[in-house]
Amino acid sequence: MDVLELARTQFAVTGSLHFLFVVLTLGLAPLVAIMNTRWAMSGNPLHEAMTRFWGQIYVVNYALGIVTGLVMEFQFGLAWSGLSHYAGDVFGAPLAMETLVAFFLESTFLGLWIFGWGRLPRWAHLACIWLVTLTAYASAFYIMLANSFLQNPVGSVARGDRLELVDFGALLTNKSLVFSFPHVIGAGLFTGAMVLVGASAYQLRRRTEHVEFFTRSLRTGVVAAAIGIFVTTGFGYAQFAGVQEGKFNDNVGAALPLGLMIEFGQLLALVVLFVMLPMIAVLPRWRWTHPLLMLMTPLPFVLAIMGWLAREVGRQPWMIWEKLTVADAMSPGLTSGMVTASLVGFAGVLGLLAVVDYVLIARIVRRGPRDVALGAVPAGESRSPALSY
């Protein structure tokens, strides 16, 4: 491969690996917040156990996902300085906002939620996890705002050899954004819900002693998966209204993941909406269905990656649609050896983090809701009755 293809491959590999963490974070955050809300309102120990167990999985995925996000930051300066020079005044603004939201606000509220267990008043603690969810969505919004600008560069004018932002409102109402952002949120909810379904099916298949816990979790996951796949499919088709003319014409590289994604998405939508949802009452008891539910768990991740590939490859050869080519966006002076070395390094680090994430989450799932570290009372410390759940 030449230098350009290596640089594109590097970004595709690292971006896809990072998105595996992101899509699960977006899905688990609202589900944990809902569980926490039910616990705060009812005081039911079962809801407390569900909040702590699924919350711990969320925290593990979030922590490792932050590290993969840091690796992504190096991409622009290393391989795509042409993009930064030409459109940094426009493209950089939403990325800066995403950094402020994700690395400061979201992390702050998550820290308060983790370490405020039993120390903060009940409703203040609950507010923290909802603020985590809202800031996670805000982070996704700014990323999609930046990406939608690459797809449809509105709100800017060319002055000399640079683009300048002249209408921020146009970025917010970009036709490429208004349908793609809900599509990503729906995909995240579907992914997080299927992790609940698959993990619960695994435990029920093993005849766990925590039958009620994982029965409730499985049913919660099925309902959330039905909502997620409905939103994902609906806004997925709606996105075609904002696709530029000629984007997918004669583009085999984009058509392949797009076609697979649509077919798999339709099949999963049919299974979830017309099989799993109507059978929600009996699925926990029908052990023969549990291996099938476990096998379905990775499918949302695969669909999410294919969706990104279709969206990005379909724009080729443009980095910014009809404004800047990918070749012009690449940093000057790069050699094949330099890009290959960084590709191997980045892919190795992110791949290792993905494996660690899977191993840690699998270990939590196998262990079950006993001895969960999140929310545990430290030795020698007692909670104030006024602050306890």
Short mmCIF file of C-alpha atoms in Angstrom, two decimals:
data_model
loop_
_atom_site.label_atom_id
_atom_site.label_comp_id
_atom_site.label_asym_id
_atom_site.label_seq_id
_atom_site.Cartn_x
_atom_site.Cartn_y
_atom_site.Cartn_z
CA MET A 1 0.00 0.00 0.00
CA ASP A 2 1.13 3.57 -0.61
CA VAL A 3 1.38 6.21 2.12
CA LEU A 4 -2.17 7.50 1.61
CA GLU A 5 -3.74 4.05 1.86
CA LEU A 6 -1.68 3.27 4.96
CA ALA A 7 -2.79 6.51 6.61
CA ARG A 8 -6.44 5.78 5.78
CA THR A 9 -6.07 2.24 7.11
CA GLN A 10 -4.52 3.55 10.31
CA PHE A 11 -7.42 5.89 10.96
CA ALA A 12 -9.99 3.23 10.05
CA VAL A 13 -8.48 0.68 12.42
CA THR A 14 -8.00 3.02 15.38
CA GLY A 15 -11.35 4.75 14.83
CA SER A 16 -13.21 1.44 14.67
CA LEU A 17 -11.53 0.08 17.80
CA HIS A 18 -12.30 3.29 19.69
CA PHE A 19 -15.93 3.22 18.59
CA LEU A 20 -16.38 -0.23 20.13
CA PHE A 21 -15.95 1.42 23.54
CA VAL A 22 -18.02 4.49 22.66
CA VAL A 23 -21.09 2.64 21.43
CA LEU A 24 -21.25 0.53 24.61
CA THR A 25 -20.78 3.60 26.82
CA LEU A 26 -23.66 5.39 25.07
CA GLY A 27 -25.89 2.36 25.60
CA LEU A 28 -25.07 1.44 29.20
CA ALA A 29 -25.18 4.98 30.61
CA PRO A 30 -28.98 5.52 30.30
CA LEU A 31 -29.72 1.94 31.38
CA VAL A 32 -27.67 2.32 34.56
CA ALA A 33 -29.30 5.71 35.19
CA ILE A 34 -32.75 4.14 34.88
CA MET A 35 -31.79 1.35 37.29
CA ASN A 36 -30.41 3.95 39.73
CA THR A 37 -33.67 5.92 39.45
CA ARG A 38 -35.77 2.85 40.26
CA TRP A 39 -33.55 2.17 43.26
CA ALA A 40 -33.77 5.77 44.52
CA MET A 41 -37.56 5.76 44.20
CA SER A 42 -38.26 2.29 45.60
CA GLY A 43 -35.33 1.47 47.86
CA ASN A 44 -35.53 -2.09 46.50
CA PRO A 45 -32.23 -3.96 47.17
CA LEU A 46 -32.62 -5.73 43.81
CA HIS A 47 -32.49 -2.40 41.97
CA GLU A 48 -29.46 -1.45 44.07
CA ALA A 49 -27.70 -4.67 43.04
CA MET A 50 -28.56 -4.09 39.37
CA THR A 51 -27.25 -0.52 39.52
CA ARG A 52 -23.98 -1.59 41.10
CA PHE A 53 -23.39 -4.62 38.85
CA TRP A 54 -24.16 -3.01 35.49
CA GLY A 55 -22.64 0.25 36.69
CA GLN A 56 -19.34 -1.48 37.35
CA ILE A 57 -19.31 -2.81 33.78
CA TYR A 58 -20.01 0.72 32.56
CA VAL A 59 -17.15 2.17 34.60
CA VAL A 60 -14.64 -0.42 33.32
CA ASN A 61 -15.62 0.23 29.71
CA TYR A 62 -15.58 4.01 30.19
CA ALA A 63 -12.13 4.06 31.81
CA LEU A 64 -10.50 2.03 29.05
CA GLY A 65 -12.44 3.91 26.36
CA ILE A 66 -10.98 7.21 27.58
CA VAL A 67 -7.49 5.87 26.93
CA THR A 68 -8.40 4.83 23.38
CA GLY A 69 -9.78 8.32 22.83
CA LEU A 70 -6.43 9.83 23.76
CA VAL A 71 -4.79 7.77 21.02
CA MET A 72 -7.27 9.17 18.51
CA GLU A 73 -6.09 12.72 19.29
CA PHE A 74 -2.67 11.94 17.85
CA GLN A 75 -4.16 11.06 14.47
CA PHE A 76 -4.80 14.60 13.29
CA GLY A 77 -1.39 16.00 14.11
CA LEU A 78 0.47 12.94 12.87
CA ALA A 79 -1.21 12.16 9.57
CA TRP A 80 -3.81 14.85 8.80
CA SER A 81 -2.23 18.25 9.36
CA GLY A 82 -3.65 19.36 5.99
CA LEU A 83 -7.15 19.02 7.43
CA SER A 84 -6.18 21.01 10.52
CA HIS A 85 -4.67 23.78 8.40
CA TYR A 86 -7.56 24.04 5.96
CA ALA A 87 -10.57 23.54 8.25
CA GLY A 88 -9.22 23.69 11.80
CA ASP A 89 -11.15 26.91 12.53
CA VAL A 90 -14.42 25.07 11.80
CA PHE A 91 -13.66 21.41 12.46
CA GLY A 92 -11.70 22.10 15.63
CA ALA A 93 -14.45 23.97 17.47
CA PRO A 94 -16.80 20.99 18.04
CA LEU A 95 -13.82 18.75 18.84
CA ALA A 96 -12.72 21.23 21.51
CA MET A 97 -16.24 21.26 22.95
CA GLU A 98 -16.28 17.47 22.96
CA THR A 99 -13.03 17.45 24.92
CA LEU A 100 -14.42 19.86 27.51
CA VAL A 101 -17.62 17.83 27.85
CA ALA A 102 -16.12 14.33 27.83
CA PHE A 103 -12.85 14.83 29.68
CA PHE A 104 -14.01 17.39 32.20
CA LEU A 105 -17.76 17.44 32.80
CA GLU A 106 -18.51 13.76 32.15
CA SER A 107 -15.47 12.53 34.07
CA THR A 108 -16.24 14.88 36.97
CA PHE A 109 -19.83 13.74 37.34
CA LEU A 110 -18.80 10.10 36.97
CA GLY A 111 -16.23 10.54 39.72
CA LEU A 112 -18.87 12.07 41.97
CA TRP A 113 -21.18 9.15 41.25
CA ILE A 114 -18.50 6.53 41.94
CA PHE A 115 -17.02 8.04 45.08
CA GLY A 116 -20.20 9.70 46.34
CA TRP A 117 -21.90 6.38 47.00
CA GLY A 118 -23.38 6.64 50.51
CA ARG A 119 -21.79 10.07 51.01
CA LEU A 120 -23.94 12.29 48.79
CA PRO A 121 -27.66 12.77 49.42
CA ARG A 122 -29.74 10.24 47.49
CA TRP A 123 -31.10 12.59 44.86
CA ALA A 124 -27.79 14.41 44.36
CA HIS A 125 -26.13 11.05 43.76
CA LEU A 126 -28.87 10.11 41.31
CA ALA A 127 -28.47 13.44 39.51
CA CYS A 128 -24.79 12.65 38.96
CA ILE A 129 -25.44 9.53 36.86
CA TRP A 130 -28.06 11.35 34.80
CA LEU A 131 -25.57 14.16 34.20
CA VAL A 132 -23.05 11.51 33.14
CA THR A 133 -25.59 10.27 30.61
CA LEU A 134 -26.40 13.75 29.31
CA THR A 135 -22.75 14.72 28.96
CA ALA A 136 -22.04 11.42 27.18
CA TYR A 137 -24.79 12.29 24.70
CA ALA A 138 -23.44 15.84 24.40
CA SER A 139 -19.99 14.41 23.66
CA ALA A 140 -21.47 12.22 20.92
CA PHE A 141 -23.38 15.22 19.58
CA TYR A 142 -20.22 17.31 19.12
CA ILE A 143 -18.39 14.42 17.47
CA MET A 144 -21.29 13.93 15.05
CA LEU A 145 -21.38 17.69 14.49
CA ALA A 146 -17.74 17.62 13.37
CA ASN A 147 -18.22 14.49 11.27
CA SER A 148 -21.36 15.89 9.63
CA PHE A 149 -19.38 18.96 8.62
CA LEU A 150 -17.01 16.68 6.72
CA GLN A 151 -20.03 15.10 5.01
CA ASN A 152 -21.78 18.40 4.26
CA PRO A 153 -19.59 21.48 4.90
CA VAL A 154 -22.20 24.11 5.77
CA GLY A 155 -21.75 27.31 7.77
CA SER A 156 -18.30 28.11 6.40
CA VAL A 157 -16.66 30.08 3.61
CA ALA A 158 -13.26 29.73 1.97
CA ARG A 159 -10.91 32.66 2.56
CA GLY A 160 -7.55 32.13 0.97
CA ASP A 161 -6.36 28.62 1.69
CA ARG A 162 -8.55 28.14 4.79
CA LEU A 163 -12.19 27.70 5.75
CA GLU A 164 -13.73 30.09 8.26
CA LEU A 165 -16.84 29.53 10.35
CA VAL A 166 -19.53 32.10 9.59
CA ASP A 167 -22.74 30.42 10.79
CA PHE A 168 -22.62 28.10 13.79
CA GLY A 169 -26.38 27.64 13.58
CA ALA A 170 -25.95 26.05 10.16
CA LEU A 171 -23.69 23.43 11.75
CA LEU A 172 -26.38 22.66 14.33
CA THR A 173 -29.05 22.20 11.66
CA ASN A 174 -26.85 20.34 9.18
CA LYS A 175 -29.02 17.83 7.31
CA SER A 176 -26.27 15.25 7.76
CA LEU A 177 -26.46 15.73 11.55
CA VAL A 178 -30.18 15.80 12.36
CA PHE A 179 -30.68 12.16 11.37
CA SER A 180 -27.23 10.69 12.05
CA PHE A 181 -27.06 11.74 15.71
CA PRO A 182 -30.29 9.94 16.76
CA HIS A 183 -29.14 7.00 14.65
CA VAL A 184 -25.93 6.72 16.70
CA ILE A 185 -27.81 7.14 20.01
CA GLY A 186 -30.21 4.36 18.99
CA ALA A 187 -27.29 2.13 17.99
CA GLY A 188 -25.67 2.71 21.37
CA LEU A 189 -28.86 1.85 23.25
CA PHE A 190 -29.28 -1.31 21.15
CA THR A 191 -25.68 -2.34 21.85
CA GLY A 192 -25.86 -1.76 25.60
CA ALA A 193 -29.20 -3.56 25.78
CA MET A 194 -27.87 -6.60 23.94
CA VAL A 195 -24.95 -6.79 26.39
CA LEU A 196 -27.56 -7.00 29.18
CA VAL A 197 -29.43 -9.68 27.24
CA GLY A 198 -26.36 -11.76 26.40
CA ALA A 199 -24.82 -11.60 29.88
CA SER A 200 -28.14 -12.41 31.54
CA ALA A 201 -28.74 -15.32 29.17
CA TYR A 202 -25.27 -16.63 30.04
CA GLN A 203 -26.00 -16.60 33.75
CA LEU A 204 -29.48 -18.09 33.37
CA ARG A 205 -28.04 -20.82 31.16
CA ARG A 206 -25.66 -21.71 34.00
CA ARG A 207 -28.65 -21.99 36.39
CA THR A 208 -27.40 -19.10 38.48
CA GLU A 209 -28.63 -18.60 42.02
CA HIS A 210 -29.48 -15.00 41.09
CA VAL A 211 -32.45 -15.93 38.94
CA GLU A 212 -34.61 -12.89 39.67
CA PHE A 213 -31.67 -10.51 39.17
CA PHE A 214 -30.82 -11.77 35.69
CA THR A 215 -34.46 -12.32 34.73
CA ARG A 216 -35.13 -8.64 35.41
CA SER A 217 -31.93 -7.68 33.60
CA LEU A 218 -32.79 -9.77 30.55
CA ARG A 219 -36.28 -8.30 30.31
CA THR A 220 -34.91 -4.78 30.71
CA GLY A 221 -32.42 -5.51 27.95
CA VAL A 222 -35.07 -6.84 25.56
CA VAL A 223 -37.29 -3.77 25.99
CA ALA A 224 -34.34 -1.39 25.58
CA ALA A 225 -33.09 -3.37 22.55
CA ALA A 226 -36.49 -3.06 20.90
CA ILE A 227 -36.46 0.71 21.41
CA GLY A 228 -32.84 0.99 20.27
CA ILE A 229 -33.22 -1.03 17.07
CA PHE A 230 -36.42 0.83 16.19
CA VAL A 231 -34.69 4.21 16.52
CA THR A 232 -31.55 2.97 14.76
CA THR A 233 -33.41 1.55 11.78
CA GLY A 234 -35.80 4.48 11.43
CA PHE A 235 -33.15 7.19 11.51
CA GLY A 236 -30.79 5.01 9.49
CA TYR A 237 -33.16 5.07 6.55
CA ALA A 238 -33.95 8.74 7.17
CA GLN A 239 -30.25 9.57 6.70
CA PHE A 240 -30.55 8.88 2.99
CA ALA A 241 -32.53 12.12 2.68
CA GLY A 242 -29.34 13.98 3.57
CA VAL A 243 -26.89 12.01 1.42
CA GLN A 244 -25.21 14.06 -1.27
CA GLU A 245 -25.94 13.11 -4.84
CA GLY A 246 -23.36 10.68 -6.17
CA LYS A 247 -21.92 9.75 -2.78
CA PHE A 248 -22.46 6.00 -3.19
CA ASN A 249 -22.45 5.85 -6.98
CA ASP A 250 -19.90 3.32 -8.26
CA ASN A 251 -18.33 3.20 -4.79
CA VAL A 252 -18.00 -0.51 -4.14
CA GLY A 253 -16.02 0.06 -0.95
CA ALA A 254 -18.97 1.90 0.59
CA ALA A 255 -21.71 -0.21 -0.96
CA LEU A 256 -20.46 -3.47 0.58
CA PRO A 257 -20.60 -2.47 4.28
CA LEU A 258 -23.76 -0.44 3.60
CA GLY A 259 -25.57 -3.40 2.04
CA LEU A 260 -24.49 -5.84 4.77
CA MET A 261 -25.46 -3.32 7.45
CA ILE A 262 -28.96 -2.80 6.03
CA GLU A 263 -29.64 -6.52 5.63
CA PHE A 264 -28.35 -7.45 9.10
CA GLY A 265 -30.15 -4.47 10.61
CA GLN A 266 -33.45 -5.50 9.08
CA LEU A 267 -33.00 -9.08 10.27
CA LEU A 268 -32.14 -8.01 13.82
CA ALA A 269 -35.06 -5.58 13.88
CA LEU A 270 -37.43 -8.38 12.91
CA VAL A 271 -35.99 -10.75 15.51
CA VAL A 272 -36.05 -8.22 18.35
CA LEU A 273 -39.42 -6.59 17.61
CA PHE A 274 -41.40 -9.62 16.50
CA VAL A 275 -39.76 -12.53 18.33
CA MET A 276 -37.88 -11.40 21.45
CA LEU A 277 -40.26 -8.66 22.59
CA PRO A 278 -43.48 -10.73 22.35
CA MET A 279 -41.71 -13.62 24.15
CA ILE A 280 -40.25 -11.43 26.90
CA ALA A 281 -42.15 -13.26 29.64
CA VAL A 282 -40.84 -16.72 28.73
CA LEU A 283 -37.33 -16.02 27.41
CA PRO A 284 -35.71 -16.25 30.87
CA ARG A 285 -37.22 -19.73 31.37
CA TRP A 286 -36.56 -21.13 27.87
CA ARG A 287 -32.94 -22.24 28.27
CA TRP A 288 -32.70 -23.34 24.64
CA THR A 289 -32.95 -19.68 23.58
CA HIS A 290 -30.06 -18.55 25.77
CA PRO A 291 -27.20 -19.65 23.46
CA LEU A 292 -28.92 -17.79 20.61
CA LEU A 293 -29.18 -14.64 22.70
CA MET A 294 -25.52 -14.95 23.66
CA LEU A 295 -24.53 -15.29 20.00
CA MET A 296 -26.47 -12.13 19.15
CA THR A 297 -24.46 -10.03 21.63
CA PRO A 298 -21.57 -9.07 19.29
CA LEU A 299 -23.80 -8.30 16.30
CA PRO A 300 -24.58 -4.67 17.29
CA PHE A 301 -20.85 -3.96 17.51
CA VAL A 302 -20.31 -5.40 14.02
CA LEU A 303 -23.19 -3.35 12.63
CA ALA A 304 -21.88 -0.18 14.26
CA ILE A 305 -18.45 -0.59 12.64
CA MET A 306 -19.98 -1.33 9.24
CA GLY A 307 -22.10 1.79 9.60
CA TRP A 308 -19.04 3.95 10.19
CA LEU A 309 -17.22 2.34 7.27
CA ALA A 310 -20.14 3.00 4.94
CA ARG A 311 -20.38 6.62 6.09
CA GLU A 312 -16.67 7.34 5.75
CA VAL A 313 -15.73 5.30 2.69
CA GLY A 314 -18.74 6.66 0.83
CA ARG A 315 -17.20 10.16 1.04
CA GLN A 316 -14.02 9.14 -0.77
CA PRO A 317 -11.96 10.66 -2.33
CA TRP A 318 -13.05 13.70 -0.29
CA MET A 319 -12.02 14.47 3.26
CA ILE A 320 -14.41 17.43 3.20
CA TRP A 321 -17.08 16.87 0.58
CA GLU A 322 -16.09 18.69 -2.64
CA LYS A 323 -13.78 21.02 -0.65
CA LEU A 324 -10.68 19.05 0.36
CA THR A 325 -9.46 15.69 -0.90
CA VAL A 326 -8.03 13.04 1.40
CA ALA A 327 -4.70 13.32 -0.38
CA ASP A 328 -4.54 17.08 0.25
CA ALA A 329 -5.55 16.58 3.90
CA MET A 330 -2.61 14.28 4.62
CA SER A 331 0.48 15.61 6.36
CA PRO A 332 3.40 16.32 4.03
CA GLY A 333 6.64 14.42 4.34
CA LEU A 334 5.16 11.14 5.59
CA THR A 335 6.81 7.91 4.49
CA SER A 336 5.42 4.40 4.34
CA GLY A 337 7.73 3.34 7.14
CA MET A 338 6.58 6.12 9.44
CA VAL A 339 2.89 5.40 8.93
CA THR A 340 3.39 1.63 9.18
CA ALA A 341 5.20 2.04 12.50
CA SER A 342 2.47 4.26 13.92
CA LEU A 343 -0.24 1.94 12.55
CA VAL A 344 1.31 -1.07 14.28
CA GLY A 345 1.78 0.90 17.50
CA PHE A 346 -1.70 2.41 17.62
CA ALA A 347 -3.46 -0.79 16.58
CA GLY A 348 -1.44 -2.77 19.12
CA VAL A 349 -2.31 -0.43 21.99
CA LEU A 350 -6.00 -0.16 21.11
CA GLY A 351 -6.27 -3.86 20.36
CA LEU A 352 -4.73 -4.69 23.73
CA LEU A 353 -7.15 -2.33 25.49
CA ALA A 354 -10.08 -3.95 23.68
CA VAL A 355 -8.95 -7.39 24.84
CA VAL A 356 -8.46 -6.15 28.41
CA ASP A 357 -11.92 -4.57 28.33
CA TYR A 358 -13.51 -7.82 27.17
CA VAL A 359 -11.63 -9.90 29.75
CA LEU A 360 -12.55 -7.61 32.64
CA ILE A 361 -16.21 -7.40 31.63
CA ALA A 362 -16.38 -11.16 31.09
CA ARG A 363 -14.88 -11.72 34.53
CA ILE A 364 -17.50 -9.44 36.13
CA VAL A 365 -20.28 -11.24 34.27
CA ARG A 366 -19.02 -14.69 35.29
CA ARG A 367 -18.69 -13.65 38.93
CA GLY A 368 -22.20 -12.24 39.03
CA PRO A 369 -23.58 -9.60 41.41
CA ARG A 370 -21.75 -10.88 44.48
CA ASP A 371 -18.92 -8.76 45.92
CA VAL A 372 -19.26 -5.92 43.42
CA ALA A 373 -16.68 -3.23 44.18
CA LEU A 374 -18.77 -0.28 42.98
CA GLY A 375 -20.75 1.17 45.87
CA ALA A 376 -19.24 -1.18 48.45
CA VAL A 377 -18.76 0.19 51.95
CA PRO A 378 -15.02 0.39 52.80
CA ALA A 379 -13.85 -1.56 55.83
CA GLY A 380 -14.32 0.41 59.03
CA GLU A 381 -16.69 2.93 57.43
CA SER A 382 -20.39 3.17 58.06
CA ARG A 383 -22.99 5.01 56.05
CA SER A 384 -25.17 7.65 57.57
CA PRO A 385 -28.77 6.42 57.73
CA ALA A 386 -29.89 9.78 56.36
CA LEU A 387 -27.76 9.29 53.26
CA SER A 388 -28.21 5.58 52.73
CA TYR A 389 -30.56 3.98 50.29
#
